[in-house]
Short mmCIF file of C-alpha atoms in Angstrom, two decimals:
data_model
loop_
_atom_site.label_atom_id
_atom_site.label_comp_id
_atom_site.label_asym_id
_atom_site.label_seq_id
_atom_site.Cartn_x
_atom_site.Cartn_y
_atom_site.Cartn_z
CA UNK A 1 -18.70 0.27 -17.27
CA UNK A 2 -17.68 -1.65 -14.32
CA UNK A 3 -14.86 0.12 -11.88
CA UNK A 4 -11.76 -2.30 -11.56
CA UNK A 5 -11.01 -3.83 -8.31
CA UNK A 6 -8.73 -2.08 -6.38
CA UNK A 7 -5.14 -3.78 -6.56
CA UNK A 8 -3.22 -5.24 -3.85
CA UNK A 9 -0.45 -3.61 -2.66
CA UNK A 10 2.57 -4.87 -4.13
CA UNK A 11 5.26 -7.51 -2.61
CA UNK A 12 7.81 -6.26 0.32
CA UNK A 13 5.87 -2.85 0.06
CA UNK A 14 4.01 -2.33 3.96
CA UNK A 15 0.07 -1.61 3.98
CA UNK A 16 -1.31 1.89 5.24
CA UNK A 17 -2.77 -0.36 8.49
CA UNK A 18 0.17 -2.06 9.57
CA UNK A 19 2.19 1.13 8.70
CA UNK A 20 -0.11 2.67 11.44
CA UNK A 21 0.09 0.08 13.93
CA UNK A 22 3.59 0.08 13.78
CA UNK A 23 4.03 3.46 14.07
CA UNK A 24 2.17 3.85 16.99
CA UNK A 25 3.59 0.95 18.86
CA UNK A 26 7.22 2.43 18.12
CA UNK A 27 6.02 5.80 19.67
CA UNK A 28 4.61 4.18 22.41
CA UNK A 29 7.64 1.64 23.27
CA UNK A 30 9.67 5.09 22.78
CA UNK A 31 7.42 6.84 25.35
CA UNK A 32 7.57 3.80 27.86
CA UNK A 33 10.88 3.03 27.44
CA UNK A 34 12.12 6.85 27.88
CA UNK A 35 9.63 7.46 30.98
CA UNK A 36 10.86 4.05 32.59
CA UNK A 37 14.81 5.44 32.45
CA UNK A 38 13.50 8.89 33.98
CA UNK A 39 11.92 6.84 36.55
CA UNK A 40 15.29 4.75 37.62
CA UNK A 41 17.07 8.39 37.79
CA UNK A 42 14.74 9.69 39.86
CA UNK A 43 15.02 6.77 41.66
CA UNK A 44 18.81 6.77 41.90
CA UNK A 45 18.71 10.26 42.32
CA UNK A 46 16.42 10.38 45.36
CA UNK A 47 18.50 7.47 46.81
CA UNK A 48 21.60 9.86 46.71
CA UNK A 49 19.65 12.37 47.78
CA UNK A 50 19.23 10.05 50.61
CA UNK A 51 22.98 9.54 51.29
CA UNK A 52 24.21 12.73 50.72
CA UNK A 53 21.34 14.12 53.65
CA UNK A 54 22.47 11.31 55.94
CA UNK A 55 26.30 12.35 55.25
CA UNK A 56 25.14 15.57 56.00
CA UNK A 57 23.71 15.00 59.68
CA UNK A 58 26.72 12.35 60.39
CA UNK A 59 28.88 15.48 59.68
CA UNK A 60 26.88 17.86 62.07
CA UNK A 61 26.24 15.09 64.85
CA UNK A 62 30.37 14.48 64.48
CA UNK A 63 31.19 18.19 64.95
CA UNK A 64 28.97 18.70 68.03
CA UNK A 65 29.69 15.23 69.86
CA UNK A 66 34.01 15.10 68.94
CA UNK A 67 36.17 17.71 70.85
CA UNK A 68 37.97 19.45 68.94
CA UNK A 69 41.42 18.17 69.48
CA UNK A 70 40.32 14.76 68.33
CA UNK A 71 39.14 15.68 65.06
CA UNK A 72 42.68 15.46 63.30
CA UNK A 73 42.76 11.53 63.52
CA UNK A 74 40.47 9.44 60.98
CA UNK A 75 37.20 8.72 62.97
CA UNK A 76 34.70 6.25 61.74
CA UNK A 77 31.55 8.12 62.94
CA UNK A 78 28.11 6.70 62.53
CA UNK A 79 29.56 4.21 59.56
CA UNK A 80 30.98 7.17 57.55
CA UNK A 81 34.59 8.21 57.55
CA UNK A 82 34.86 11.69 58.90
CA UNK A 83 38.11 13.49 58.57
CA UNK A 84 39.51 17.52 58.52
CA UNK A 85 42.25 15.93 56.16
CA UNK A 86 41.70 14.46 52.94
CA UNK A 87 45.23 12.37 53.49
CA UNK A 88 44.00 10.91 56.07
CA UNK A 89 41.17 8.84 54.18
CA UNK A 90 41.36 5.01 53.90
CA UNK A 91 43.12 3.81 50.72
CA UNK A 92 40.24 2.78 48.76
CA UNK A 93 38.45 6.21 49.12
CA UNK A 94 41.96 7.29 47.62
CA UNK A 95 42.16 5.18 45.24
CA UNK A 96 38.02 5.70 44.10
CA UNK A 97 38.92 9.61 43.59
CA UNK A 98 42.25 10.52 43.83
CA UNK A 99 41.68 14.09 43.97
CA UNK A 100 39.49 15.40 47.17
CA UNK A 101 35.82 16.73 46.56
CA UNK A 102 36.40 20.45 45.57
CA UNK A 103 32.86 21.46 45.31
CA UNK A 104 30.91 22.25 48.43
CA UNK A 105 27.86 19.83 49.34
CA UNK A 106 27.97 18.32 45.89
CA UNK A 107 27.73 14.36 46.78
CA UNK A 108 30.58 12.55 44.58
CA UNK A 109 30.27 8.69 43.89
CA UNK A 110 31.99 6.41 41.92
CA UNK A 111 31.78 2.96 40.84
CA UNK A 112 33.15 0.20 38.31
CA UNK A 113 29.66 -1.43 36.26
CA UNK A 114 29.12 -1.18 33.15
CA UNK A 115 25.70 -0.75 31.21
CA UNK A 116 22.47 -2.37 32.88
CA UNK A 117 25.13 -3.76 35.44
CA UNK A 118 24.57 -3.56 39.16
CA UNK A 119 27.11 -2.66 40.93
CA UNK A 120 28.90 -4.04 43.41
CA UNK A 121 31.07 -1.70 45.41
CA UNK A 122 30.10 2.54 45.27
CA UNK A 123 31.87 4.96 47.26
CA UNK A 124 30.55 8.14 48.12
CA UNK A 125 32.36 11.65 49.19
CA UNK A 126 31.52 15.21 50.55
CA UNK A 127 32.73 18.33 51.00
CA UNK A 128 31.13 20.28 53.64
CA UNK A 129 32.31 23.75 55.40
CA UNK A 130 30.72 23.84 59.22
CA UNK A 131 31.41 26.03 62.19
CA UNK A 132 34.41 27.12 60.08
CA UNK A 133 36.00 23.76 59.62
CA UNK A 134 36.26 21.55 56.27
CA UNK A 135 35.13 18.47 56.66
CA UNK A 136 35.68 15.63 54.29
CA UNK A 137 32.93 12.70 54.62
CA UNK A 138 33.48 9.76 52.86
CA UNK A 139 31.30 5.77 52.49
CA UNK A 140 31.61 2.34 51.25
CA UNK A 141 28.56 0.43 50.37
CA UNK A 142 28.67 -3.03 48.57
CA UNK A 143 26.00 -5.76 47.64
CA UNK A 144 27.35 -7.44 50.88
CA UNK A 145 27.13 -4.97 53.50
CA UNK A 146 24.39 -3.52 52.52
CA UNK A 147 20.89 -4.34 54.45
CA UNK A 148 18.70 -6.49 52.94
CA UNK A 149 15.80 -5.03 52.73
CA UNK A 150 16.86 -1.85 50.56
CA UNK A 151 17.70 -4.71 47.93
CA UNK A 152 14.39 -5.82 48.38
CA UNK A 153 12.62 -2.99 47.73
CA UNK A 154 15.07 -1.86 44.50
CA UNK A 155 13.98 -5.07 43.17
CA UNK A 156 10.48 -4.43 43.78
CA UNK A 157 10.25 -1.06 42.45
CA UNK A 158 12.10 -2.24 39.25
CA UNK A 159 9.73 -4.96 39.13
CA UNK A 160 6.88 -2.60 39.61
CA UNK A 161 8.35 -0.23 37.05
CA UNK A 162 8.35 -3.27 34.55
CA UNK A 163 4.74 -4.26 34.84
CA UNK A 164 3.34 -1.35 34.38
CA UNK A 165 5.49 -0.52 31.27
CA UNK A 166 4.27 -3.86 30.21
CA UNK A 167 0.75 -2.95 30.70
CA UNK A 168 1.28 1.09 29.26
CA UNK A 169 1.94 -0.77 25.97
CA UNK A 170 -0.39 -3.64 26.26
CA UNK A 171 -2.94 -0.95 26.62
CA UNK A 172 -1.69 1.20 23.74
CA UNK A 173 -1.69 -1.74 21.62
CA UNK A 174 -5.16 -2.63 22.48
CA UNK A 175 -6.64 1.43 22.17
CA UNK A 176 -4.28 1.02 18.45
CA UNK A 177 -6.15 -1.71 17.59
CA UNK A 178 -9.81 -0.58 17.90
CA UNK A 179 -8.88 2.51 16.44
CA UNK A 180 -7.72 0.79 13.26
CA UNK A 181 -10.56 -1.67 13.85
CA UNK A 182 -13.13 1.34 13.22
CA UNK A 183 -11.21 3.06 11.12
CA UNK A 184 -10.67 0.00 8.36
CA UNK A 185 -14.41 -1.12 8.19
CA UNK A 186 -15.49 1.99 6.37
CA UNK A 187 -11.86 2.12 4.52
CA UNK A 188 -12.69 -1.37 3.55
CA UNK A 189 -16.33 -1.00 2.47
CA UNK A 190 -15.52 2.47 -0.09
CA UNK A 191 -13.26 -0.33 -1.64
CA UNK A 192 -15.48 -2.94 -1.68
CA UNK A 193 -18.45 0.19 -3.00
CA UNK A 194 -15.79 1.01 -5.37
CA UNK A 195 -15.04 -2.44 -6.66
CA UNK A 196 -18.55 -3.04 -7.55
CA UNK A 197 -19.49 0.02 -9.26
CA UNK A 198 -21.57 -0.24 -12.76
CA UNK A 199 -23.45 2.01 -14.58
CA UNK A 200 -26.64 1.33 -12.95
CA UNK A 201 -24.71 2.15 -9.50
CA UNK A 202 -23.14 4.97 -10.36
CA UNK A 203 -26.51 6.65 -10.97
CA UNK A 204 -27.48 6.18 -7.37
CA UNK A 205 -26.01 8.26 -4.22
CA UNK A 206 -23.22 6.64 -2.30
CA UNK A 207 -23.84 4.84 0.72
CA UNK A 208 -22.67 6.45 3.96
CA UNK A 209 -19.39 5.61 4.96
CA UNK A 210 -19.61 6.95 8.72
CA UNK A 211 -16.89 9.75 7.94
CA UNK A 212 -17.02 12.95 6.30
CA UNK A 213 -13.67 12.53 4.46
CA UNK A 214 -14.16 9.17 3.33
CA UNK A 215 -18.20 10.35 1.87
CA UNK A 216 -16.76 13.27 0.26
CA UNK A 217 -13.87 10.81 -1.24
CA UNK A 218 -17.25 8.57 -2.60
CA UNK A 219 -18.54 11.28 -4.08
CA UNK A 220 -15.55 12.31 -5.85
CA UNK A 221 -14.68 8.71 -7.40
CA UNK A 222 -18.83 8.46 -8.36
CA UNK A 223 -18.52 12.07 -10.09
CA UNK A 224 -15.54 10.63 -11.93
CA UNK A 225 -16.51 7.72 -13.33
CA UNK A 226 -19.67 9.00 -14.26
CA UNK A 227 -18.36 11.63 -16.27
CA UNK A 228 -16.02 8.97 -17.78
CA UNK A 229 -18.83 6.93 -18.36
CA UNK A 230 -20.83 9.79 -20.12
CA UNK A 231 -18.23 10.45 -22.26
CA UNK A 232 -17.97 6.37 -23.42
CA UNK A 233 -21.91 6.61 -24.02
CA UNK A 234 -21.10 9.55 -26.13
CA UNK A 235 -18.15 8.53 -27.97
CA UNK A 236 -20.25 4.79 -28.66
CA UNK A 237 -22.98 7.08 -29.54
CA UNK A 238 -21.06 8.94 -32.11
CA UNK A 239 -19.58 5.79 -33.40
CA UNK A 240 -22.36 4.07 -34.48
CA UNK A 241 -24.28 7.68 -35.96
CA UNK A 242 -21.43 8.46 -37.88
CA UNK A 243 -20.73 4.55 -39.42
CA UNK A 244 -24.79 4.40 -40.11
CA UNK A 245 -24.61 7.66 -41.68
CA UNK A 246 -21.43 6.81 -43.83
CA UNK A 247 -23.30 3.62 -44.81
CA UNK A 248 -25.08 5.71 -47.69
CA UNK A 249 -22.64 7.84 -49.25
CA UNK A 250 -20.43 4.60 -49.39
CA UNK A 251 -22.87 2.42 -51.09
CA UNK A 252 -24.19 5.70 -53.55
CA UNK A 253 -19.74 5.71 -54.15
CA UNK A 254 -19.58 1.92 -54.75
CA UNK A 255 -22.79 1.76 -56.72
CA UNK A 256 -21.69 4.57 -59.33
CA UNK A 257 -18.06 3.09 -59.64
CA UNK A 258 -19.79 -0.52 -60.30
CA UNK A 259 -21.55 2.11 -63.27
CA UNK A 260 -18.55 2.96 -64.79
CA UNK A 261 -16.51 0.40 -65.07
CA UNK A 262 -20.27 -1.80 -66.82
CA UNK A 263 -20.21 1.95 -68.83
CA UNK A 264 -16.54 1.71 -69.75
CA UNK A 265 -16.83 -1.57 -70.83
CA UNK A 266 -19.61 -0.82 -72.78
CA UNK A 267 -18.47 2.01 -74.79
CA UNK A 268 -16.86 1.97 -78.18
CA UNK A 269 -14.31 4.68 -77.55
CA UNK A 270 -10.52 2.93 -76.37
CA UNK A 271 -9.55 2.16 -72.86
CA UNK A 272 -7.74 5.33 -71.05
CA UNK A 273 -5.30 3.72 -68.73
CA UNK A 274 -5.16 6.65 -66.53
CA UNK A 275 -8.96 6.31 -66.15
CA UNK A 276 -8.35 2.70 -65.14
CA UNK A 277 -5.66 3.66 -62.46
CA UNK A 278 -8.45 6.17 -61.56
CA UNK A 279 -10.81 3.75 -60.74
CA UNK A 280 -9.04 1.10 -59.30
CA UNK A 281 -7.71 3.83 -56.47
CA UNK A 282 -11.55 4.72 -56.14
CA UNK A 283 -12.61 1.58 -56.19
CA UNK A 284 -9.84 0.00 -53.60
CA UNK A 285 -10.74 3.56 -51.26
CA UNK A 286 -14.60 2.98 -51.22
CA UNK A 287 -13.47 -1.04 -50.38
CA UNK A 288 -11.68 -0.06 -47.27
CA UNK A 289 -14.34 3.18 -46.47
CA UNK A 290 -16.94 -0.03 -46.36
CA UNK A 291 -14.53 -2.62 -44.32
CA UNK A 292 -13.68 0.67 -41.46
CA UNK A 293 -17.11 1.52 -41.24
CA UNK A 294 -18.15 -2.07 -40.74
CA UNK A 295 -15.64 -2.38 -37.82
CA UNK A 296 -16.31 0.71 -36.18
CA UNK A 297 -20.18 -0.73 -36.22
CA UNK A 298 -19.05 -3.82 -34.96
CA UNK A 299 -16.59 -2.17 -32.01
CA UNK A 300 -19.51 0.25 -31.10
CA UNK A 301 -21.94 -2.35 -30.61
CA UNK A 302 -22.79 -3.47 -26.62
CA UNK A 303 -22.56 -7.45 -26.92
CA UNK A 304 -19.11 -8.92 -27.42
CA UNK A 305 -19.83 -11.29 -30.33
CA UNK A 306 -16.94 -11.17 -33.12
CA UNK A 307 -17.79 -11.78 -36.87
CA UNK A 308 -18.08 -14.79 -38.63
CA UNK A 309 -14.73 -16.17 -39.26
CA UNK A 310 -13.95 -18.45 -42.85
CA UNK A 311 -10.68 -19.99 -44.22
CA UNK A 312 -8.24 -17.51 -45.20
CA UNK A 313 -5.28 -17.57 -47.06
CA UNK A 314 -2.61 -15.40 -44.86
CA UNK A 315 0.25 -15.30 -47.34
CA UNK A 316 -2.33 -14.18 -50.18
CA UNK A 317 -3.69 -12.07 -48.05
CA UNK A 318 -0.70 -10.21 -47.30
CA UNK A 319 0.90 -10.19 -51.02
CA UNK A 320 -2.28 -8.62 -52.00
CA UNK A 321 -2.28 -5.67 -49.39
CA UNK A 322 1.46 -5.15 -49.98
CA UNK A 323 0.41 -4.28 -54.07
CA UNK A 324 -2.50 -2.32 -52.97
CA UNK A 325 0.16 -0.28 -50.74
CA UNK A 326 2.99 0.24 -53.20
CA UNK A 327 2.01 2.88 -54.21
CA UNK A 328 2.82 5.00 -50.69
CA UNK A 329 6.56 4.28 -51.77
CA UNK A 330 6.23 6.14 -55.43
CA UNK A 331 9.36 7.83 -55.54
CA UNK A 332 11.20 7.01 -51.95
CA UNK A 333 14.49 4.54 -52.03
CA UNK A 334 12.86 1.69 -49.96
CA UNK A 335 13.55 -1.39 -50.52
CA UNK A 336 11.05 -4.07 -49.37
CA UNK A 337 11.66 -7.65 -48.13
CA UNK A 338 8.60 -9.62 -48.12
CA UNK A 339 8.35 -13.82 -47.27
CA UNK A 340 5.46 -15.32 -47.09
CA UNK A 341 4.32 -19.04 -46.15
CA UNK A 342 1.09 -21.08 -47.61
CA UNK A 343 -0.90 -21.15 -44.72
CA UNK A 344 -4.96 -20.84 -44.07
CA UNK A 345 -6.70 -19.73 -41.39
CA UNK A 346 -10.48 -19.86 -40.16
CA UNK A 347 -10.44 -16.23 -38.94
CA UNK A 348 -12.88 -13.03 -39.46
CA UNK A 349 -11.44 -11.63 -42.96
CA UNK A 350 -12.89 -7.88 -42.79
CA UNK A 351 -10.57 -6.99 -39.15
CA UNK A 352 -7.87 -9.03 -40.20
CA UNK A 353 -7.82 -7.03 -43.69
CA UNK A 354 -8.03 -3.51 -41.60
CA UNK A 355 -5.17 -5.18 -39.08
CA UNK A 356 -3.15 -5.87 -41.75
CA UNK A 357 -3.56 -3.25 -43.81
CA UNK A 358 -3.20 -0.58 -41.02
CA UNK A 359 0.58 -2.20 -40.47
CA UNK A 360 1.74 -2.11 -43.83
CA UNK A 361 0.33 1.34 -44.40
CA UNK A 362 1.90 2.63 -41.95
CA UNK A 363 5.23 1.06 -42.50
CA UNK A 364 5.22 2.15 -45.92
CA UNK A 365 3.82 5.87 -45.50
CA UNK A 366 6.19 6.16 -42.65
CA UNK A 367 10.01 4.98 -44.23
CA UNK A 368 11.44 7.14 -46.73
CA UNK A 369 14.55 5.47 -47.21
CA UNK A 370 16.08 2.35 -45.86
CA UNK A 371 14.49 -1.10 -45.74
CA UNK A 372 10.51 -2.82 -44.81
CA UNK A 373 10.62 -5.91 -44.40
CA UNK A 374 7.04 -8.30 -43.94
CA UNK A 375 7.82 -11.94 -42.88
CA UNK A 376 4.75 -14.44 -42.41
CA UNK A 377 4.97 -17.68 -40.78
CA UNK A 378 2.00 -19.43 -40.27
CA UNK A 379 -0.66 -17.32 -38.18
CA UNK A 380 2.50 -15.27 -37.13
CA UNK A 381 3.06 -11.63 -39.06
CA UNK A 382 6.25 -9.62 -38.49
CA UNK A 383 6.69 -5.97 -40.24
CA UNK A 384 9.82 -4.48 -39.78
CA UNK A 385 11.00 -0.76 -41.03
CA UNK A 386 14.66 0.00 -40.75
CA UNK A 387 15.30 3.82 -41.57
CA UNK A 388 19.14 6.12 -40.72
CA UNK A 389 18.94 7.56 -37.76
CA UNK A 390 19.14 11.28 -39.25
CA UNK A 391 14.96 10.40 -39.80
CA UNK A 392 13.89 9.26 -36.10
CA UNK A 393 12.62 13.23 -35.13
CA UNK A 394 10.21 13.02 -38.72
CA UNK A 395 9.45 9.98 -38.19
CA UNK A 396 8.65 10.38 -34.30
CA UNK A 397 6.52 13.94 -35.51
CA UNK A 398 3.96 11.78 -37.87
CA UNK A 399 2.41 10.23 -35.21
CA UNK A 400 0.33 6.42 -35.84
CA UNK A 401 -3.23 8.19 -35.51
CA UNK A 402 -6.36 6.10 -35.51
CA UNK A 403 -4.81 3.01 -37.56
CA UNK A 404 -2.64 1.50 -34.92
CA UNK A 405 -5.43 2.45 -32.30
CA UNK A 406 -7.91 0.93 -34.18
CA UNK A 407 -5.23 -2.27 -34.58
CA UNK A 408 -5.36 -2.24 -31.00
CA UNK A 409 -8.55 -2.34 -30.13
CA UNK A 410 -9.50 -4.71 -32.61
CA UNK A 411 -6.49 -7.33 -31.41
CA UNK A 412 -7.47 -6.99 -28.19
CA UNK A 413 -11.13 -7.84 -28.99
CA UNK A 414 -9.99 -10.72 -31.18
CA UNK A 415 -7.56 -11.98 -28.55
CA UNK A 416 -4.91 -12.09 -31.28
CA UNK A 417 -1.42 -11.10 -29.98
CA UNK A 418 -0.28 -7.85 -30.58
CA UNK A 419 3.63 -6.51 -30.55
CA UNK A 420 3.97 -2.79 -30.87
CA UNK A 421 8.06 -1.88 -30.46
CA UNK A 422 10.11 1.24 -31.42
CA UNK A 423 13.45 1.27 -31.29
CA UNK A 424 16.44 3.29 -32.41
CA UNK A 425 16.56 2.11 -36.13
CA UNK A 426 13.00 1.29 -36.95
CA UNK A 427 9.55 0.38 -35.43
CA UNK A 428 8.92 -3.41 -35.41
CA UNK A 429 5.20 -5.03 -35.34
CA UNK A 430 4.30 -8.62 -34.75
CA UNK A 431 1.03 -10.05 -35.19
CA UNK A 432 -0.30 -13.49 -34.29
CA UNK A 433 -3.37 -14.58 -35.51
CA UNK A 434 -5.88 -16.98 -33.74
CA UNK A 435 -8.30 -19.49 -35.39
CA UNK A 436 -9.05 -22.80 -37.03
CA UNK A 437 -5.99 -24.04 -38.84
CA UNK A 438 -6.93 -25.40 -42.42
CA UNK A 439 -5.22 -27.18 -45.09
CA UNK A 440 -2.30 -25.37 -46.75
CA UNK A 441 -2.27 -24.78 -50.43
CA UNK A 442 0.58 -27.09 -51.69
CA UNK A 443 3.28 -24.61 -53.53
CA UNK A 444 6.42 -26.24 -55.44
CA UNK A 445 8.86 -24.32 -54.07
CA UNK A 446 6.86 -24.50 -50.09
CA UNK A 447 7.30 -21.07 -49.55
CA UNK A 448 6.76 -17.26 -51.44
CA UNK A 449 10.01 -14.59 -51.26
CA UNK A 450 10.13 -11.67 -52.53
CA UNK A 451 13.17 -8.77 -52.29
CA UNK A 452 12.28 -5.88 -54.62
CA UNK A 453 12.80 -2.25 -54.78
CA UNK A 454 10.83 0.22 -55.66
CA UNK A 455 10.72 1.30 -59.48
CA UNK A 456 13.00 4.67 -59.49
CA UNK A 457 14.49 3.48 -55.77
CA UNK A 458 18.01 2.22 -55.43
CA UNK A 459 18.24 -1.28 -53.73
CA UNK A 460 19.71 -0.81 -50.60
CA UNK A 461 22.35 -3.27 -49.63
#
């Protein structure tokens, strides 16, 4: 027994690996991307931190350098607009919040960009109570006015904050990578092991596979198919005991029939025809007991050569199996359709005998009413069984057994082509032979049809 190679995985369906890699890329990208936005709000966040301290010490400097009687009129103080009153403000500090800051040292800023757009105007207000006063603080910053180098060094940070995302993942991908990398080569060589297993391997102890999971996983699949392969030694064992053994009680069988019939034609007294019938069921049961046992020998045996094959004559041989049969449809109303074609065939005669005789015996035992109907065509055999629906559940129960098994097996050792189909109304079977064509056997009429019903059967229409 050699292990089968282990199957590829299937079209559009992703591997394990790159099921892996791509899962741990997508966490990573999800980890760089997510730690790169907290890093521009902490960055924006420190730089309001920034404005809102500087507001803070504009509004302290203003209230200890501006008497007091000049704080009523709008100052511009150290660049920010400083004022007791909120309607005193410039117009576009009115217009960027229309209501004044209510919250106390809260830094309010507003702004018209949309996503991943810089802005370019923000204005920023404050509320802040000092020495008993409300002050409101208020400052315009655009792309324009604003110094140079604090552009500079945004762009550098985000730059910054790009390479090294760049290189978080480059690095992740390269870690994934020889992870997998040392991962796979022991994945890959258990399949390979496992691919190349035969009964003369599977007797010796796996090879290490560097992993404790994957050698306990060798084990297992070595444990498995040994036990499968014990139980093929057995079962070919078996087979061939029990077919020598039945090799003697079948010839003692067909050596005493051969007796009696030289004995009945011998004797004086008249011909019983029930004793014939007898005979001829005894005679035609020993026949097949011989042709099984001669199969099962030949299926059981180690090399693959197939028997002898010599012209036979299909349609003859499938008119004669059909009589042999008829007698499985004593007293059931089944009708049977059978057409046949002259046509001869260089093929083994014993499993093609058992092959056809398995089909017809089992459409036959298996229909109780209704219609069977056996068309040959050349190397081409079709049996079909039509029954009511009322007998589906009976005829489901009954089972094939070891005939259509055996059919199997032996088709698929004979390469012949095989059809086994059950459908609502019946079970259909096709059968194509395979061999050396011969000569037909000229017939007037260039074909053989028969439509009969069985004696005591009504013919169904």
């Amino acid at each position: 027994m050699k292990a089968s190679p282990i199957p590829g995985h299937a079209r559009g369906q992703l591997s394990l690996k790159w099921f892996l890699i791509f899962s741990f890329l997508a966490l990573g990208c999800v980890l760089v991307v997510g730690y790169s936005w907290l890093s521009v709000q902490f960055f924006i966040r420190g730089m309001d931190n920034i404005v809102a301290s500087n507001m803070e010490r504009a509004a302290e400097r203003y209230l200890n350098d501006v008497p007091l009687d000049q704080r009523e009129a709008p100052s511009l103080f150290s660049g920010y607009h400083i004022t007791l009153n909120w309607e005193r403000m410039p117009p576009e500090i009115q217009a960027a919040f229309p209501e004044p800051p209510e919250a106390q040292c809260l830094l309010y800023k507003q702004h018209r960009s949309r996503w991943l757009e810089h802005p370019d105007i923000i204005h920023f207000a404050m509320r802040l109570e000092r020495q008993g006063h409300t002050l409101f603080i208020a400052k315009t910053v655009s792309a324009a006015t604003s110094p140079k180098i604090i552009g500079r060094n945004a762009a550098r940070s985000m730059h910054t904050l790009i390479i090294i995302s760049i290189l978080i993942v480059a690095t992740l991908g390269l870690i994934i990578w020889l992870l997998l990398r040392r991962i796979s080569r022991p994945v890959a060589a258990l399949g390979r092991w496992t691919g190349a297993l035969d009964p003369q391997r599977l007797r010796e102890p796996p090879p290490d596979f560097s992993y404790p999971e994957l050698n306990a996983l060798a084990e297992l699949i070595r444990t498995s198919l040994s036990s499968v392969q014990e139980s093929l030694e057995r079962e070919h064992r078996f087979l061939r005991h029990a077919s020598h053994e039945l090799r003697t009680p079948i010839a003692v069988i067909r050596s005493n029939l051969e007796l009696l019939s030289r004995l009945r034609e011998t004797s004086e007294n008249p011909v019983d025809i029930r004793q014939s019938q007898v005979l001829e069921r005894m005679n035609r049961a020993s026949l097949n007991m011989q042709h099984l046992t001669e199969t099962l020998l030949w299926l059981s045996r180690e090399g693959r050569e197939a028997p002898s094959s010599h012209p036979v004559r299909l349609d003859a041989l499938v008119e004669e199996l059909v009589e042999e049969m008829r007698y499985l449809l004593n007293e059931k109303r089944v009708c049977i359709c059978l057409d046949t074609h002259p046509y001869n065939l260089s093929i083994p005669e014993v499993p093609a005998r058992i092959v056809l005789g398995n089909l017809i015996r089992n459409a036959f035992q298996h229909t109780w009413d209704g219609r069977v109907s056996i068309r040959q065509q050349e190397g081409r055999i079709e049996i079909l069984n039509s029954r009511p629906e009322s007998q589906e559940e009976t005829q489901q129960s009954l089972g094939f057994g070891l005939g259509l098994q055996l059919t199997a097996q032996l088709t698929e050792r004979l390469g012949w082509g095989y059809v086994n189909e059950a459908g609502s109304g019946g079970h259909r079977v096709v059968l194509k032979l395979r061999g050396e064509k011969e000569t037909a056997h000229p017939v007037a009429n260039g074909q053989h049809s028969i439509d009969s019903t069985v004696p005591g059967a009504e013919t169904s229409e």
